[in-house]
Coordinates of C-alpha atoms and ligand atoms in Angstrom, one line a residue:
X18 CA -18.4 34.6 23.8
X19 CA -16.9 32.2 21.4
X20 CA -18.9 29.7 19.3
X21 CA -18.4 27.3 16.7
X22 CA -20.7 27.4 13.4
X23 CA -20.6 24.2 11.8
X24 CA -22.6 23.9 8.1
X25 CA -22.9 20.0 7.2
X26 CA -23.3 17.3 6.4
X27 CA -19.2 16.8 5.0
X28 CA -17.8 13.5 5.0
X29 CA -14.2 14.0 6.7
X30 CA -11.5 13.2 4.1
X31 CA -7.5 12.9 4.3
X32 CA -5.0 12.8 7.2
X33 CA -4.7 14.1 10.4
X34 CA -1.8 14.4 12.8
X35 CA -2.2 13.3 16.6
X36 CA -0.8 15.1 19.2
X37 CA 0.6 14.6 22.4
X38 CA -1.5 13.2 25.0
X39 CA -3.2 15.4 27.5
X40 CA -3.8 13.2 30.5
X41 CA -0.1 12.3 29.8
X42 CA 1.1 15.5 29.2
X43 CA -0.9 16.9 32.7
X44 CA 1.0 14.5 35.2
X45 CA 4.5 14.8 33.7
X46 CA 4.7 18.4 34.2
X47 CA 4.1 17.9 37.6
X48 CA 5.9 15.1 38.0
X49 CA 8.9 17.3 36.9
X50 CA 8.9 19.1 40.4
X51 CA 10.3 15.5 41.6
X52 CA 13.7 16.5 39.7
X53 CA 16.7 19.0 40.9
X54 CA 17.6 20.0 37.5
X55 CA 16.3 21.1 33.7
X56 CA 15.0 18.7 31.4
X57 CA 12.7 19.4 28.1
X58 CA 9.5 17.8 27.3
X59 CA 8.1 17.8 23.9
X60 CA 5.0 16.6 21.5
X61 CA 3.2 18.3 24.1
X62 CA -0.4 19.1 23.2
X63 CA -0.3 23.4 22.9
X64 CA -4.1 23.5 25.0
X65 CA -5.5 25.5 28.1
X66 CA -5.0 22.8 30.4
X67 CA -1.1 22.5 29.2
X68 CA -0.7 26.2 29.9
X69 CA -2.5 25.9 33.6
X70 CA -0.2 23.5 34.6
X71 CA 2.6 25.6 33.2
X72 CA 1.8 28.6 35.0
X73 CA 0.9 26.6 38.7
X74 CA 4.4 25.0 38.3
X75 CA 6.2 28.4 37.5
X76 CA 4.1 30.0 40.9
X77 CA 6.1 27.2 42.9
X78 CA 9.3 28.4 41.3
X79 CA 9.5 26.6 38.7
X80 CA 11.4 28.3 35.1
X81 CA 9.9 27.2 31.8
X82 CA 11.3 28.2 28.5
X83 CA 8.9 27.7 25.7
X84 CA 11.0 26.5 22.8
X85 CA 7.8 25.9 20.2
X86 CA 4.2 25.9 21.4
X87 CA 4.7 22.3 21.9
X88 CA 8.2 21.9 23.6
X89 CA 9.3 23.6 26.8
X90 CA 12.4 23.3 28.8
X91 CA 12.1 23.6 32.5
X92 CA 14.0 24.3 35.8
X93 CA 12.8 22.8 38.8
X94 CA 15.8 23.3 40.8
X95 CA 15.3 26.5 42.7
X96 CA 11.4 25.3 43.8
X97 CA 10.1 28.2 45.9
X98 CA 6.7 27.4 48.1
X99 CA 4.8 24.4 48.9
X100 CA 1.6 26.3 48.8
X101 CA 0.0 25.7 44.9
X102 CA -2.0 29.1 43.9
X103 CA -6.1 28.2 44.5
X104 CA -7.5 30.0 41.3
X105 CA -5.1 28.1 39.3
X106 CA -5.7 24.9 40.6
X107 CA -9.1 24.8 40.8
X108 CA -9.3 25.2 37.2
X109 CA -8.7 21.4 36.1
X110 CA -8.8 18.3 37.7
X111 CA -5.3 17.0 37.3
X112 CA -3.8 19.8 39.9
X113 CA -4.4 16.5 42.1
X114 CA -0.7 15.8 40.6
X115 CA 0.6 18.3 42.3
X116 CA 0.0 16.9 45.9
X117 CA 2.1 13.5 45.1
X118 CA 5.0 15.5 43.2
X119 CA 5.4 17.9 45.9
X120 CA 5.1 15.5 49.0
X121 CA 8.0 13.1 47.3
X122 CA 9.9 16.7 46.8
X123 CA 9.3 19.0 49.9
X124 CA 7.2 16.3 52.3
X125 CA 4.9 19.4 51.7
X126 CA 2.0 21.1 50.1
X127 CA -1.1 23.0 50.3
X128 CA -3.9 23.0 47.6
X129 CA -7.3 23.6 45.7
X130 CA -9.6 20.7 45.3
X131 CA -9.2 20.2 41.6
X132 CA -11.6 21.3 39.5
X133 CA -12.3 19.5 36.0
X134 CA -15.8 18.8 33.5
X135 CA -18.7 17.9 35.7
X136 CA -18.9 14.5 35.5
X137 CA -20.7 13.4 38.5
X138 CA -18.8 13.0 42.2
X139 CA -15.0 12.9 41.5
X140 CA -13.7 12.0 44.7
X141 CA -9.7 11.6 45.9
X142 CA -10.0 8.8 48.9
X143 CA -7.9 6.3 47.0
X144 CA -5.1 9.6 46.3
X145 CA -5.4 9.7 50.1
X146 CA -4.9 6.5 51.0
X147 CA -2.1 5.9 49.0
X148 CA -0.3 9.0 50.5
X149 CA -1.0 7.9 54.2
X150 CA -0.5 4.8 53.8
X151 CA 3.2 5.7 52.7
X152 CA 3.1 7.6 55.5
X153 CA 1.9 11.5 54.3
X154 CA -1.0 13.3 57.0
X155 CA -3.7 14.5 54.4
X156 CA -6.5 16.6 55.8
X157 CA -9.1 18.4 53.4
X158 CA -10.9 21.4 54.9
X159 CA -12.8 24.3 53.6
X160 CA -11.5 23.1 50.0
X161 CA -8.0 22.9 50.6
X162 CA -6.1 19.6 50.9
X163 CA -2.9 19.8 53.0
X164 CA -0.6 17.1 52.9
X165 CA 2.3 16.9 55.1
X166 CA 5.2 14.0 55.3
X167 CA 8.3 13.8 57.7
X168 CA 9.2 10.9 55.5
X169 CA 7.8 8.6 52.4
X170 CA 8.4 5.0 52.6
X171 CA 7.5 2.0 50.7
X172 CA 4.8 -0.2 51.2
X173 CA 2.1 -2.0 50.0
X174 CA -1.2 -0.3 48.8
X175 CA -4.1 -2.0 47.4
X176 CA -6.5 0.2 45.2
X177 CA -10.5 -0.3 45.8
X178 CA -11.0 0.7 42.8
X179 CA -9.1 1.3 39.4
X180 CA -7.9 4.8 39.2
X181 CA -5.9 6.4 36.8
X182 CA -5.3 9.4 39.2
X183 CA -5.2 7.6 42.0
X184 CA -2.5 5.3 40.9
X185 CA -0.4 7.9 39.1
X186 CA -0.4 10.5 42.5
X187 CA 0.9 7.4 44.4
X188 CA 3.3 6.2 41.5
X189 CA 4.5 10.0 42.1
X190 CA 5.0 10.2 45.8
X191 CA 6.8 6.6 45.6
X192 CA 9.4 7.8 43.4
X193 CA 11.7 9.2 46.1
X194 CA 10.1 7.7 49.2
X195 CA 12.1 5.2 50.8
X196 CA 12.2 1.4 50.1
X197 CA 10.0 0.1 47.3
X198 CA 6.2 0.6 47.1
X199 CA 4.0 -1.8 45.3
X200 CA 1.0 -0.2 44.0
X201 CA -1.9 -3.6 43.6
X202 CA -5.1 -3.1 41.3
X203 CA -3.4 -0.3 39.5
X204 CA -4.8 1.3 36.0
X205 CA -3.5 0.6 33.0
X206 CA -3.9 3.2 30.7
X207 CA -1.4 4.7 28.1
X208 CA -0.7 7.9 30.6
X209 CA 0.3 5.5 33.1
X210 CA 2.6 3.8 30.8
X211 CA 3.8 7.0 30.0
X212 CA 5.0 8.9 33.1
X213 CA 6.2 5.7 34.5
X214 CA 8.7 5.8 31.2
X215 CA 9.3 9.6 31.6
X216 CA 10.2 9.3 35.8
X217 CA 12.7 6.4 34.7
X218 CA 14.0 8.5 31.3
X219 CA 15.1 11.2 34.8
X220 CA 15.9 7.7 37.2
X221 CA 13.0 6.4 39.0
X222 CA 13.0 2.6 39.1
X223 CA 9.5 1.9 38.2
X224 CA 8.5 -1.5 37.0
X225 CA 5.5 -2.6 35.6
X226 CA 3.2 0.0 34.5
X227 CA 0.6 -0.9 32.2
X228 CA 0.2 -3.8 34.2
X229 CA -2.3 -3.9 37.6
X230 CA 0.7 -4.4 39.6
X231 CA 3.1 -1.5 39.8
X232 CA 6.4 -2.0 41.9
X233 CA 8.1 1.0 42.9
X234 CA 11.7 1.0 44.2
X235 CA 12.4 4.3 45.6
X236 CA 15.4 6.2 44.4
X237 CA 17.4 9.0 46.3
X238 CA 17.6 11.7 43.3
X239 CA 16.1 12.2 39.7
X240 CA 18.5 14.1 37.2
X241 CA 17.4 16.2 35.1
X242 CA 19.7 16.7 31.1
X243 CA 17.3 14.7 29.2
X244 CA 14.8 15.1 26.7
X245 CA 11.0 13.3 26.8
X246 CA 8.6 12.9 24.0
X247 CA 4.9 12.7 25.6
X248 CA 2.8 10.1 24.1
X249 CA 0.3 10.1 21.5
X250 CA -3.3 11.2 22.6
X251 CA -5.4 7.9 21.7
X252 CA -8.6 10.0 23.0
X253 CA -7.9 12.6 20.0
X254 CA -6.9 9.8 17.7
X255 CA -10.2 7.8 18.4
X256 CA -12.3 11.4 18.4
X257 CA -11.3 11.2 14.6
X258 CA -11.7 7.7 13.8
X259 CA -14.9 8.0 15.3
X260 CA -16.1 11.3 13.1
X261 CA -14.5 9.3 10.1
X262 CA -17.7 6.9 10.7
X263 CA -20.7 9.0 12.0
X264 CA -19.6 11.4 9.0
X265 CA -19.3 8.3 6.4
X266 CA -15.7 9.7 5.7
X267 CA -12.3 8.1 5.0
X268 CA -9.2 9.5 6.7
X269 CA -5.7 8.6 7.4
X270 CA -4.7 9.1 11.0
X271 CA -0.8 9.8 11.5
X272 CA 1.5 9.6 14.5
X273 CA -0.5 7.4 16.9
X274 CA -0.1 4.2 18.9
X275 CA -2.8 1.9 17.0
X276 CA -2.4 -0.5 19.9
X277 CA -3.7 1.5 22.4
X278 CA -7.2 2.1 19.8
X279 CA -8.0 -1.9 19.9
X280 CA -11.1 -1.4 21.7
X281 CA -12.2 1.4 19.4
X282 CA -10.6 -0.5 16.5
X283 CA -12.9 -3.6 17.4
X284 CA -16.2 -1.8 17.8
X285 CA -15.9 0.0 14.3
X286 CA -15.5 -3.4 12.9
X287 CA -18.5 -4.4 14.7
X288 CA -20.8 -1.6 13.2
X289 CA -19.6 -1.6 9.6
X290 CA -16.7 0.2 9.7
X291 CA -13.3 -0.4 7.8
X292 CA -10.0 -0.1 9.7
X293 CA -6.2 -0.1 7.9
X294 CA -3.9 -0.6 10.8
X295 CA 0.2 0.5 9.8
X296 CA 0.9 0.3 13.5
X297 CA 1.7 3.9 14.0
X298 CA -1.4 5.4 11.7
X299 CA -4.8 4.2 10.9
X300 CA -7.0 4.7 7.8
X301 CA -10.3 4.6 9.0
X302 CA -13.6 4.9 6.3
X303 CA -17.4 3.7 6.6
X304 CA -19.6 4.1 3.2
X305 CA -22.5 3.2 4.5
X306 CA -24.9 3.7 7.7
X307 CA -23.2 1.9 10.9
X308 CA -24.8 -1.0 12.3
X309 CA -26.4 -0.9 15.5
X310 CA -24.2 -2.3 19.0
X311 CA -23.5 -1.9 22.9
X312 CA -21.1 -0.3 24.5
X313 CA -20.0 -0.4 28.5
X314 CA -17.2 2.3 29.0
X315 CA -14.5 0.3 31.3
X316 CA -10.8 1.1 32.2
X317 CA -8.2 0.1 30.0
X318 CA -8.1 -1.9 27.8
X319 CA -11.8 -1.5 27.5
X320 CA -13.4 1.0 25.7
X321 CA -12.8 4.4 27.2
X322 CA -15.7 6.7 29.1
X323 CA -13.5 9.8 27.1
X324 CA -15.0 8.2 23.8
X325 CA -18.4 7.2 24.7
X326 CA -20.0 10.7 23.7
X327 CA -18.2 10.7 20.5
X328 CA -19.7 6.7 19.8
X329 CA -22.6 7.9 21.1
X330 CA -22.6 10.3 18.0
X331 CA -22.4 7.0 15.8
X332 CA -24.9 5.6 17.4
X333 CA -27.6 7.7 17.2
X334 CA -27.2 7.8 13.3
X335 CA -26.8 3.7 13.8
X336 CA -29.5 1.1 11.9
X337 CA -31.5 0.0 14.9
X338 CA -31.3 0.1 18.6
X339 CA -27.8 0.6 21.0
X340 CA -27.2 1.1 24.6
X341 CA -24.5 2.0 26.0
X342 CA -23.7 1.6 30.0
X343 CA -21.2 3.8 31.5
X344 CA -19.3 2.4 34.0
X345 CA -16.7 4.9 34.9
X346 CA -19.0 8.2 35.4
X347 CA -22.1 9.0 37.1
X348 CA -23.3 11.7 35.1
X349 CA -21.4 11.3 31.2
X350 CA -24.8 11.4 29.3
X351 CA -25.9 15.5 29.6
X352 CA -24.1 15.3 25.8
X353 CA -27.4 13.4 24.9
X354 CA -29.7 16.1 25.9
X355 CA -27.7 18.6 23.1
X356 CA -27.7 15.3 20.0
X357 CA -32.0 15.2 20.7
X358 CA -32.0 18.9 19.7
X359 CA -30.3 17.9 16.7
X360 CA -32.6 15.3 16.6
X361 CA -31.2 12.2 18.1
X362 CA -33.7 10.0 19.9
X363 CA -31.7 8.8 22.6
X364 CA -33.2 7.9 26.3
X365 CA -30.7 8.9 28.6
X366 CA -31.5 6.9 32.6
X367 CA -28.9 7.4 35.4
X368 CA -26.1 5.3 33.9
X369 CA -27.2 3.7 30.1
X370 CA -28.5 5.5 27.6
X371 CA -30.6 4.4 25.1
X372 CA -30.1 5.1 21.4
X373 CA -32.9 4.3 18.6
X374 CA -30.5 5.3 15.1
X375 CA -32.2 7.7 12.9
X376 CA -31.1 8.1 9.3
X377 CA -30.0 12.5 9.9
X378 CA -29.1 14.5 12.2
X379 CA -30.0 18.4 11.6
X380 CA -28.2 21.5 12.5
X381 CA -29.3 23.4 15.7
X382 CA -27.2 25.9 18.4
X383 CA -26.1 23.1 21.4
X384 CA -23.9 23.6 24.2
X385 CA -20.8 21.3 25.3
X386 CA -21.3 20.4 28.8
X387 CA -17.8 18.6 28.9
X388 CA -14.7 18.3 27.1
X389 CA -15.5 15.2 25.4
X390 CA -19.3 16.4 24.5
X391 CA -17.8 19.2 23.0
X392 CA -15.5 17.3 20.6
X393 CA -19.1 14.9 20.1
X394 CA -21.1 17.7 19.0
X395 CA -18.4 19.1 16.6
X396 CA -18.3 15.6 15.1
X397 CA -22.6 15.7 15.3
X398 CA -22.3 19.2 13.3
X399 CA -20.0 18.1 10.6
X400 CA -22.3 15.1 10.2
X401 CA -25.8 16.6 10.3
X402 CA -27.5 18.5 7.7
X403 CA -27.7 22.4 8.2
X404 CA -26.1 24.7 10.3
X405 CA -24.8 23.7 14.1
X406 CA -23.8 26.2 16.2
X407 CA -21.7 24.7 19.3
X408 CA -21.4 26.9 22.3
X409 CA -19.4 25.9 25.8
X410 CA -15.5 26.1 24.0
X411 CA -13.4 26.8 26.6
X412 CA -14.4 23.3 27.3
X413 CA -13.0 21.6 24.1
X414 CA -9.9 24.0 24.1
X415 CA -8.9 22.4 27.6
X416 CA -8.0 19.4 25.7
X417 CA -7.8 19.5 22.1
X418 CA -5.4 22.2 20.1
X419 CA -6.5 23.9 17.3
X420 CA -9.6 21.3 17.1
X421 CA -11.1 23.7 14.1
X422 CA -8.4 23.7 11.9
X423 CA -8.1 20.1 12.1
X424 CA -11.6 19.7 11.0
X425 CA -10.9 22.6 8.6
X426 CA -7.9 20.5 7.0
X427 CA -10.4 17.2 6.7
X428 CA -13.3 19.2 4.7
X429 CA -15.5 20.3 7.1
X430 CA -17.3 23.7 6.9
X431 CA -16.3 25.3 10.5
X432 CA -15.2 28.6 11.8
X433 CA -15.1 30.5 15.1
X434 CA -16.7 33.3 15.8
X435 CA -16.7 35.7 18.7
X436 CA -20.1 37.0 19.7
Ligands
EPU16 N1 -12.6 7.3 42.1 C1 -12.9 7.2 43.4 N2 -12.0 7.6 44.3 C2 -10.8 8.1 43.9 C3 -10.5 8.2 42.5 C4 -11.5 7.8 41.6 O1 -14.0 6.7 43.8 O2 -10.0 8.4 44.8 C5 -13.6 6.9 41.1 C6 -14.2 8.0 40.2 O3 -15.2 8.7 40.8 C7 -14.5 7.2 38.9 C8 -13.5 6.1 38.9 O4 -13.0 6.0 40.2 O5 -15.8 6.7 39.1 C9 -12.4 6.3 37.9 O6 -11.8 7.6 38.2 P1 -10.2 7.9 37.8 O7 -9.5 8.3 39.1 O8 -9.7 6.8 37.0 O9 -10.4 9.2 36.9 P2 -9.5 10.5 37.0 O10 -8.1 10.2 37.2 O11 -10.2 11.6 37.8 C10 -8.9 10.4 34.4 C11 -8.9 11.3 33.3 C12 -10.4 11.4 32.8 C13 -10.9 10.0 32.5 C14 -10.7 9.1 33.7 C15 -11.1 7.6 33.4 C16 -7.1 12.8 33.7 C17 -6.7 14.2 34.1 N3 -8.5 12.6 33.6 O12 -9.7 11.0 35.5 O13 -10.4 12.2 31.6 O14 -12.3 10.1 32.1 O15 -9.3 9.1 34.1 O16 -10.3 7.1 32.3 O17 -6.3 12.0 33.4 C18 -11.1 13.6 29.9 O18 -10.0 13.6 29.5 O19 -12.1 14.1 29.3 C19 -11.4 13.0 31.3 C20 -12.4 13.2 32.0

């Protein structure tokens, strides 16, 4: 077993590169069964969840060539079966990809229910819809999901709620389905934004992403021969601004999209924070303790669920008394449980947690329940005094490569270890 010890407290100094976004980086490479030829995707992020997909896509007959460990090239011409390997898939939660790639592709597939952290219920219905609405059969039985289309065409689907899977999957199936699809109530994250510019890079006409009405007009081929830089992650950058503040640090993040941080940009203003904005890098420093505020996770551009633990961090060191509501997930505050050990006094109640600031944290052994708790308590242990031992990694290396030598580079006192 792998752990992390952690001896603090080390305010994080100097720069840190960003890379390529994961939830971006998880639906192109599905989305690249939709194309009869080669292309090569770089800037992509070298973590478990990268390599998963990698190894589901060459099952299906797919032929990757790693150039470095973050640019491939692959060959999705010769694509083999339409049933996706059930161990693999189960494994993350975006194998959901693979349903809309390969019904736009084969008008086929059979699948695991994707797996993912444990964030309370994490169900498909608005995935399905979409697909039968454009006219897919879906049926889910004993864990599997088969999906089955004579023929995709276009229509008009209204989302219940705002979902960045949802809308992506049906963005995906749309591509080559007949006539034009308009996807209403669509999210509007950075991913979105991104594979909707990575389909058109291979010749999907997509209009309109980023906005809550995507308009799909469906195309007869994609081509491959072209080359597609995945985006910046803003969940990593904003993981860093944040343990800039809780750890009263000053560092210079490189090679992100400061636009997409505005929420996060806003609320370090708010608590005390500084912020130099150079558009495509952000210094970010606090000298003193952060003020108190509240927080309620929304989709974007509101402040993202995939920060709130790491904010929570800042809170719980904050002057006074913050709440935060989380809107997105049921069960995002188990990360709350692991900060009280360290000694945190935060009341955590269905969907708000409570947090009553206290000057230190303290080193103690704490467990990451979820990817984005895992990044909060590395943050919590470069921050608190003493030694912090952070169990639970495969759950931070799903999503953020080489997160110790980051923190390494910055100042703080971390290794892994292998019990
Ligand atoms: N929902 C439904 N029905 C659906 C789909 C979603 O009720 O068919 C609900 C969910 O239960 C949730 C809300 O809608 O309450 C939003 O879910 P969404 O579909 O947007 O989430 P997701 O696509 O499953 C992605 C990210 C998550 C991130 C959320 C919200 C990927 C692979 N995952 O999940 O990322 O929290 O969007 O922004 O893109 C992470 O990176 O740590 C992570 C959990």
């Amino acid at each position: 077993m792998e752990k992390l010890i952690i001896t603090g407290p080390t305010p994080l100094k100097g720069e840190v590169n960003i890379n390529g976004a994961k939830n971006a980086a998880v639906a192109i490479l599905p989305a690249t069964l939709l194309i009869n030829g080669v292309c090569t995707i770089n800037n992509l992020p070298n973590i478990s969840d990268v390599k998963i997909s990698c190894e589901i896509l060459e099952k299906l007959g797919a032929k990757i060539t790693w150039v470095t460990p973050n640019e491939i090239n692959i060959d999705t011409r010769n694509i083999t079966t339409t049933k996706a390997p059930l161990d693999l898939t189960s494994k993350f939660r975006a194998s959901y990809y693979i349903i809309g790639a390969m019904l736009g592709r084969k008008g086929e597939i059979e699948v695991g229910m994707p797996g993912g952290c444990k964030l309370g219920a994490r169900p498909i219905d608005q995935h399905i819809k979409g697909f039968e609405l454009l006219g897919a059969n879906v049926t889910v039985e004993k864990g599997t999901i088969n999906g089955k289309a004579k023929k995709l065409v276009g229509t008009n689907i209204y989302m219940d709620i705002v979902s960045v899977g949802a809308t992506i999957n049906i963005m995906l199936a749309a591509v080559l389905a007949e006539g034009t699809t308009i996807i209403d109530n669509a999210a509007k994250e950075p991913h979105i934004v991104d594979v909707a510019n990575f389909l058109n890079t291979m010749g999907a006409d997509i209009r309109g992403a980023g906005t809550d009405v995507i308009k799909i007009n469906g195309v007869k081929e994609l081509h491959g021969n072209s080359t597609y830089s995945v985006v910046p992650d803003q969940i990593e950058a904003g993981t860093f601004m944040l343990a800039a503040v809780a750890t009263k640090g000053d560092l210079l993040i490189k090679n992100c999209i400061t636009k997409h941080l505005d929420s996060i940009t806003a609320k370090i203003l708010e608590i005390g924070g500084n912020i130099e904005d150079y558009g495509d890098s952000i210094r970010v420093w606090c000298n003193k303790r952060p003020n108190k505020a509240n927080i309620k996770t929304l989709p974007h551009p509101g402040f993202p669920t995939d920060l709130q633990p790491q904010m929570g961090v800042v809170l719980s060191l904050a002057d006074g008394t913050s709440i935060i509501n989380e809107s997105i997930w049921e069960s995002r505050f188990q990360y709350t449980e692991e900060l009280n050990k360290m000694g945190a006094k935060i009341t955590a109640q269905g969907k708000t947690a409570i947090f009553e600031g206290v000057p230190k944290l303290y080193g103690a052994p704490v467990y990451s329940t979820d990817l984005r708790a895992g990044a909060a308590l590395i943050i919590a242990g470069t921050a608190a005094h003493g030694t912090t031992e952070v169990y639970n990694l495969e759950h931070i290396d799903r999503g953020y490569e080489h997160i110790e030598e980051k923190f390494r580079k910055i100042g703080a006192k971390i290794e892994r270890v292998t019990e």
